[in-house]
Tab-separated table of C-alpha atoms in Angstrom:
chain	number	residue	atom	x	y	z
Y	1	MET	CA	-24.336	23.047	-15.353
Y	2	PHE	CA	-22.001	25.731	-14.359
Y	3	GLU	CA	-22.032	28.980	-16.230
Y	4	GLU	CA	-18.335	29.241	-16.699
Y	5	GLN	CA	-16.026	26.910	-18.617
Y	6	TRP	CA	-12.769	25.891	-17.384
Y	7	THR	CA	-9.903	24.340	-19.081
Y	8	PHE	CA	-7.570	21.628	-17.410
Y	9	GLU	CA	-4.751	24.426	-17.090
Y	10	ALA	CA	-7.238	26.938	-15.536
Y	11	LEU	CA	-8.305	24.425	-12.971
Y	12	ARG	CA	-4.411	23.443	-12.159
Y	13	LYS	CA	-3.893	27.040	-11.685
Y	14	TRP	CA	-6.659	27.418	-9.498
Y	15	GLY	CA	-5.684	24.302	-7.424
Y	16	ASP	CA	-2.306	25.801	-7.341
Y	17	TRP	CA	-3.597	29.074	-5.746
Y	18	GLN	CA	-5.765	26.960	-3.134
Y	19	LEU	CA	-3.029	24.862	-1.955
Y	20	GLU	CA	-0.062	27.558	-1.953
Y	21	PRO	CA	-0.674	28.389	1.896
Y	22	TYR	CA	-0.885	24.715	2.751
Y	23	ILE	CA	2.062	23.068	0.658
Y	24	GLN	CA	4.730	25.735	0.706
Y	25	ASN	CA	6.921	23.666	-1.702
Y	26	THR	CA	5.865	24.535	-5.442
Y	27	GLU	CA	7.190	21.210	-6.831
Y	28	GLU	CA	5.233	18.949	-4.311
Y	29	ARG	CA	2.200	21.233	-4.813
Y	30	LEU	CA	2.050	20.654	-8.745
Y	31	ALA	CA	3.041	17.155	-8.269
Y	32	GLN	CA	-0.084	16.222	-6.055
Y	33	LEU	CA	-2.382	18.393	-8.491
Y	34	ASP	CA	-0.943	16.627	-11.549
Y	35	TYR	CA	-1.489	13.403	-9.607
Y	36	LEU	CA	-5.122	14.269	-8.817
Y	37	LEU	CA	-5.937	15.228	-12.385
Y	38	THR	CA	-4.366	12.193	-14.217
Y	39	GLY	CA	-5.678	9.892	-11.583
Y	40	MET	CA	-9.292	11.267	-12.085
Y	41	MET	CA	-9.058	11.321	-15.807
Y	42	ASN	CA	-6.975	7.829	-16.019
Y	43	TRP	CA	-4.489	9.619	-18.114
Y	44	ASP	CA	-0.679	9.902	-17.962
Y	45	TYR	CA	1.100	12.899	-17.444
Y	46	SER	CA	1.798	13.518	-21.181
Y	47	GLN	CA	-1.819	13.213	-22.025
Y	48	LEU	CA	-2.584	15.710	-19.185
Y	49	LYS	CA	0.122	18.247	-20.627
Y	50	ASN	CA	-1.521	17.731	-24.080
Y	51	ASN	CA	-5.001	18.590	-22.864
Y	52	TYR	CA	-4.189	21.732	-20.893
Y	53	ASN	CA	-6.417	23.539	-23.112
Y	54	THR	CA	-9.251	21.161	-23.186
Y	55	VAL	CA	-12.509	22.207	-21.299
Y	56	ILE	CA	-13.075	19.805	-18.493
Y	57	GLU	CA	-16.581	18.559	-17.676
Y	58	ASP	CA	-18.478	20.013	-14.923
Y	59	GLU	CA	-18.891	17.114	-12.982
Y	60	LYS	CA	-15.064	16.370	-13.103
Y	61	ARG	CA	-14.518	19.906	-12.126
Y	62	LEU	CA	-16.554	19.608	-9.260
Y	63	ARG	CA	-14.655	16.303	-8.204
Y	64	PHE	CA	-11.461	18.119	-8.406
Y	65	MET	CA	-12.341	21.165	-6.193
Y	66	VAL	CA	-13.857	18.650	-3.648
Y	67	ALA	CA	-10.682	16.921	-3.797
Y	68	VAL	CA	-8.440	20.130	-3.344
Y	69	ARG	CA	-10.506	21.088	-0.708
Y	70	ALA	CA	-10.060	17.861	0.978
Y	71	ILE	CA	-6.225	18.179	0.513
Y	72	LYS	CA	-6.421	21.539	2.313
Y	73	GLY	CA	-7.698	19.884	5.145
Y	74	GLY	CA	-4.438	17.524	5.467
Y	75	VAL	CA	-6.235	14.610	3.734
Y	76	PRO	CA	-3.559	12.412	1.510
Y	77	VAL	CA	-3.940	12.900	-1.945
Y	78	GLN	CA	-4.671	9.371	-2.528
Y	79	TYR	CA	-7.625	9.573	-0.275
Y	80	ALA	CA	-8.949	12.670	-1.782
Y	81	LEU	CA	-8.735	10.897	-5.231
Y	82	GLY	CA	-9.921	7.643	-3.857
Y	83	HIS	CA	-7.513	5.180	-5.203
Y	84	ALA	CA	-3.792	4.698	-5.160
Y	85	PRO	CA	-1.286	3.111	-7.363
Y	86	PHE	CA	0.435	-0.507	-7.091
Y	87	TYR	CA	2.062	-2.614	-9.555
Y	88	GLY	CA	0.639	-0.983	-12.468
Y	89	ARG	CA	-2.793	-0.792	-11.240
Y	90	GLU	CA	-5.124	1.585	-9.263
Y	91	PHE	CA	-6.714	0.154	-5.936
Y	92	ASN	CA	-9.502	1.946	-4.163
Y	93	VAL	CA	-8.302	3.249	-0.955
Y	94	ASP	CA	-10.032	5.319	2.011
Y	95	ARG	CA	-9.239	5.814	5.714
Y	96	ARG	CA	-10.033	2.202	6.389
Y	97	VAL	CA	-6.981	1.014	4.701
Y	98	LEU	CA	-3.378	2.076	4.619
Y	99	ILE	CA	-2.188	3.575	1.599
Y	100	PRO	CA	0.160	1.387	-0.539
Y	101	ARG	CA	3.843	2.437	-0.919
Y	102	PRO	CA	6.260	1.653	-3.445
Y	103	GLU	CA	8.334	-0.248	-0.836
Y	104	THR	CA	5.385	-2.817	-0.568
Y	105	GLU	CA	5.606	-3.183	-4.548
Y	106	GLU	CA	9.272	-4.270	-4.171
Y	107	LEU	CA	8.148	-7.016	-1.766
Y	108	ALA	CA	5.471	-8.214	-4.036
Y	109	ASP	CA	7.931	-8.246	-6.685
Y	110	TRP	CA	10.362	-10.454	-4.696
Y	111	VAL	CA	7.806	-13.013	-4.014
Y	112	LEU	CA	6.823	-13.412	-7.761
Y	113	LYS	CA	10.299	-13.468	-9.075
Y	114	ASP	CA	11.121	-16.282	-6.520
Y	115	HIS	CA	8.152	-18.277	-7.671
Y	116	GLN	CA	7.649	-17.464	-11.033
Y	117	ASN	CA	7.754	-20.862	-12.464
Y	118	SER	CA	5.801	-22.587	-9.262
Y	119	THR	CA	2.347	-23.518	-8.449
Y	120	VAL	CA	2.152	-22.279	-4.701
Y	121	LYS	CA	-0.637	-21.563	-2.055
Y	122	VAL	CA	-0.129	-18.129	-0.557
Y	123	LEU	CA	-1.377	-16.493	2.604
Y	124	ASP	CA	-0.908	-12.448	2.839
Y	125	ILE	CA	-1.214	-11.589	6.649
Y	126	GLY	CA	-2.823	-8.159	7.103
Y	127	THR	CA	-3.961	-7.737	3.544
Y	128	GLY	CA	-5.448	-4.024	4.137
Y	129	SER	CA	-6.624	-2.983	0.564
Y	130	GLY	CA	-5.517	-6.345	-0.704
Y	131	ALA	CA	-2.900	-4.912	-2.862
Y	132	ILE	CA	-0.313	-7.620	-2.278
Y	133	ALA	CA	-2.877	-10.624	-2.500
Y	134	ILE	CA	-4.687	-9.416	-5.479
Y	135	THR	CA	-1.451	-8.539	-7.455
Y	136	LEU	CA	-0.320	-11.985	-6.746
Y	137	ALA	CA	-3.481	-13.727	-7.916
Y	138	LEU	CA	-3.503	-11.547	-11.068
Y	139	GLU	CA	0.093	-12.032	-11.835
Y	140	GLN	CA	0.031	-15.642	-11.343
Y	141	PRO	CA	-3.610	-16.958	-11.744
Y	142	ASN	CA	-2.539	-20.452	-11.044
Y	143	TRP	CA	-1.671	-19.584	-7.488
Y	144	ARG	CA	-4.212	-20.153	-4.568
Y	145	VAL	CA	-4.321	-16.876	-2.689
Y	146	PHE	CA	-5.538	-16.344	0.624
Y	147	ALA	CA	-5.773	-12.952	2.555
Y	148	SER	CA	-6.216	-12.198	6.367
Y	149	ASP	CA	-6.870	-8.894	8.258
Y	150	ILE	CA	-8.117	-8.417	11.882
Y	151	SER	CA	-10.257	-5.387	10.598
Y	152	ASP	CA	-13.710	-6.147	8.968
Y	153	ASP	CA	-13.503	-2.608	7.335
Y	154	ALA	CA	-10.352	-3.257	5.820
Y	155	LEU	CA	-11.385	-6.779	4.376
Y	156	THR	CA	-14.529	-4.942	2.856
Y	157	VAL	CA	-12.244	-2.542	0.794
Y	158	ALA	CA	-10.020	-5.488	-0.168
Y	159	GLN	CA	-12.865	-7.607	-1.344
Y	160	GLU	CA	-14.198	-4.587	-3.374
Y	161	ASN	CA	-10.821	-4.356	-4.997
Y	162	ALA	CA	-10.674	-8.237	-5.617
Y	163	ALA	CA	-14.272	-7.943	-7.368
Y	164	GLU	CA	-13.249	-4.779	-9.380
Y	165	PHE	CA	-10.302	-6.687	-10.647
Y	166	ASN	CA	-11.768	-10.184	-10.829
Y	167	ALA	CA	-9.070	-11.385	-8.777
Y	168	THR	CA	-9.578	-14.807	-6.995
Y	169	VAL	CA	-8.782	-14.554	-3.314
Y	170	GLN	CA	-10.313	-15.814	-0.668
Y	171	PHE	CA	-10.433	-13.693	2.498
Y	172	ILE	CA	-10.335	-14.501	6.462
Y	173	GLU	CA	-10.951	-12.043	9.080
Y	174	SER	CA	-8.354	-13.047	11.448
Y	175	ASN	CA	-5.770	-11.991	14.229
Y	176	LEU	CA	-2.550	-12.941	12.631
Y	177	PHE	CA	-2.888	-16.869	12.561
Y	178	GLU	CA	-5.819	-17.142	15.102
Y	179	LYS	CA	-8.245	-18.356	12.362
Y	180	ILE	CA	-5.751	-19.645	9.963
Y	181	ASP	CA	-5.990	-23.347	9.114
Y	182	GLY	CA	-3.190	-25.493	7.203
Y	183	GLN	CA	0.252	-24.582	5.927
Y	184	PHE	CA	1.211	-22.181	3.107
Y	185	ASP	CA	4.071	-22.594	0.555
Y	186	VAL	CA	4.357	-18.563	0.849
Y	187	ILE	CA	3.335	-16.087	3.628
Y	188	VAL	CA	3.823	-12.704	2.897
Y	189	SER	CA	3.051	-9.788	5.344
Y	190	ASN	CA	3.341	-5.890	5.572
Y	191	PRO	CA	2.519	-5.700	9.352
Y	192	PRO	CA	2.378	-2.521	11.476
Y	193	TYR	CA	5.805	-1.904	12.583
Y	194	ILE	CA	6.062	1.512	13.522
Y	195	SER	CA	7.249	2.585	16.997
Y	196	GLU	CA	5.012	4.904	18.999
Y	197	ASP	CA	8.331	6.952	19.446
Y	198	GLU	CA	8.513	7.586	15.934
Y	199	ARG	CA	5.066	9.434	15.752
Y	200	ASP	CA	6.792	12.876	16.166
Y	201	VAL	CA	8.954	12.588	13.043
Y	202	MET	CA	6.261	11.103	10.769
Y	203	ASP	CA	4.473	13.055	8.135
Y	204	GLU	CA	1.404	14.444	10.058
Y	205	SER	CA	-1.069	13.452	7.393
Y	206	VAL	CA	0.176	9.655	7.799
Y	207	TRP	CA	-1.037	9.147	11.711
Y	208	MET	CA	-3.843	11.863	11.262
Y	209	PHE	CA	-5.729	9.926	8.456
Y	210	GLU	CA	-4.260	6.349	7.870
Y	211	PRO	CA	-5.434	3.629	10.318
Y	212	GLU	CA	-3.410	3.475	13.397
Y	213	ILE	CA	-3.972	-0.361	13.647
Y	214	ALA	CA	-2.044	-0.811	10.276
Y	215	LEU	CA	0.794	1.579	11.442
Y	216	PHE	CA	1.649	1.177	15.195
Y	217	ALA	CA	3.035	-1.707	16.942
Y	218	ASP	CA	4.470	-2.159	20.599
Y	219	ASP	CA	7.928	-3.361	21.605
Y	220	GLU	CA	9.643	-0.680	19.275
Y	221	GLY	CA	7.633	-1.989	16.301
Y	222	LEU	CA	8.539	-5.487	16.857
Y	223	ALA	CA	5.439	-7.136	18.652
Y	224	LEU	CA	3.653	-8.487	15.483
Y	225	TYR	CA	6.819	-10.114	14.091
Y	226	ARG	CA	7.323	-11.737	17.441
Y	227	GLN	CA	3.895	-13.016	17.554
Y	228	ILE	CA	4.140	-14.188	13.933
Y	229	ALA	CA	7.484	-16.122	14.442
Y	230	GLN	CA	5.918	-17.867	17.314
Y	231	GLU	CA	3.504	-19.824	14.842
Y	232	LEU	CA	5.423	-19.252	11.624
Y	233	LEU	CA	6.861	-22.671	11.209
Y	234	LYS	CA	3.426	-24.323	11.983
Y	235	HIS	CA	2.068	-22.697	9.035
Y	236	LEU	CA	4.712	-22.883	6.495
Y	237	THR	CA	5.112	-26.155	4.331
Y	238	PRO	CA	8.563	-27.928	4.864
Y	239	THR	CA	9.959	-25.975	1.863
Y	240	GLY	CA	8.006	-22.778	2.570
Y	241	THR	CA	9.120	-19.305	2.540
Y	242	ALA	CA	7.899	-16.254	4.273
Y	243	TYR	CA	8.535	-12.563	3.327
Y	244	PHE	CA	7.953	-9.500	5.604
Y	245	GLU	CA	8.158	-5.688	4.949
Y	246	ILE	CA	10.194	-4.053	7.926
Y	247	GLY	CA	11.181	-0.769	9.293
Y	248	TYR	CA	14.362	0.575	7.960
Y	249	LEU	CA	16.063	0.242	11.524
Y	250	GLN	CA	14.547	-3.020	12.200
Y	251	GLY	CA	16.937	-5.341	10.026
Y	252	PRO	CA	19.275	-6.839	12.568
Y	253	ALA	CA	16.677	-7.273	15.424
Y	254	LEU	CA	14.389	-9.105	12.899
Y	255	VAL	CA	17.329	-11.159	11.484
Y	256	LYS	CA	18.127	-12.426	14.890
Y	257	LEU	CA	14.576	-13.116	15.963
Y	258	PHE	CA	13.783	-15.196	12.729
Y	259	SER	CA	17.289	-16.815	12.816
Y	260	SER	CA	16.517	-18.414	16.270
Y	261	LEU	CA	13.684	-20.574	14.392
Y	262	GLU	CA	14.876	-23.999	13.530
Y	263	ASN	CA	16.119	-24.996	10.277
Y	264	VAL	CA	15.663	-21.660	8.560
Y	265	LYS	CA	17.596	-19.379	6.485
Y	266	VAL	CA	16.885	-15.633	6.677
Y	267	GLU	CA	17.994	-13.025	3.929
Y	268	LEU	CA	17.698	-9.225	4.430
Y	269	ARG	CA	17.131	-7.098	1.502
Y	270	GLN	CA	17.285	-3.357	0.917
Y	271	ASP	CA	14.891	-1.119	-1.069
Y	272	MET	CA	15.626	1.065	-4.055
Y	273	SER	CA	16.852	3.529	-1.643
Y	274	GLY	CA	19.429	1.362	-0.077
Y	275	LEU	CA	17.716	0.867	3.355
Y	276	ASP	CA	16.833	-2.654	4.964
Y	277	ARG	CA	13.242	-2.940	4.109
Y	278	MET	CA	12.321	-6.701	3.400
Y	279	ILE	CA	13.347	-10.030	4.841
Y	280	LYS	CA	12.907	-13.579	3.775
Y	281	VAL	CA	12.585	-16.573	5.819
Y	282	ARG	CA	13.207	-19.912	4.166
Y	283	ARG	CA	12.636	-23.151	5.598
Y	284	ILE	CA	15.573	-25.445	4.868
Y	285	VAL	CA	15.171	-29.537	4.743
Y	286	LYS	CA	17.892	-31.362	6.692
């Protein structure tokens, strides 16, 4: 046991003092600390505020301090905490997988809304933490959901998340379509799409800690889309639809790429910030 007892407010102030030399913006600094505390306690922000004067358990205090020291070293707060939010759930994440982003939630939501009254067979390519595939399986338990990734480490994390949520997802270790058999009504993917040229303008914590294999792609970030396009129609049912997250500058190039496929309709969609972020490729029966 620690000799001294600390309240949540005192621990929050300690964290603020620790991080001040590393995160200059006060609002951002406190936001990370509150995210860490609420995530650690499984609280919302109002619960944290109501418990400022509550004494924190020694075990939680130690965990918080270790996490703050990790953040001081540049570790993203989600990795320091060990999980990240996605579609109302907390997914386990570490340096083996990409941290789920809000833009990817919008992609999953597009799939769910388009097929809410259907029973479909789904493939999630490059599943990472499993956030997309598991979300689809939980939101639509009657769907048959498959998820693939080239990384065995990522699949381990995804399988752990699926087990924690009791989600029925079949996982496949595969480089894109290499070991994928059959056709799917829905194919969804958030592939690596960042060009190496963008590294210098990225947040340093992203390329230092998140897996490069999940971030960067050749050909100005378009290489994986070109490979997927080559075999996409082979793996989509005659009335199937594919959904992709894209880089905000890649919309015109990818509309052109996928529009070159036979008998498809391509739709580009913006995210909540108004940036090109998603593309849908739907097969049309003629």
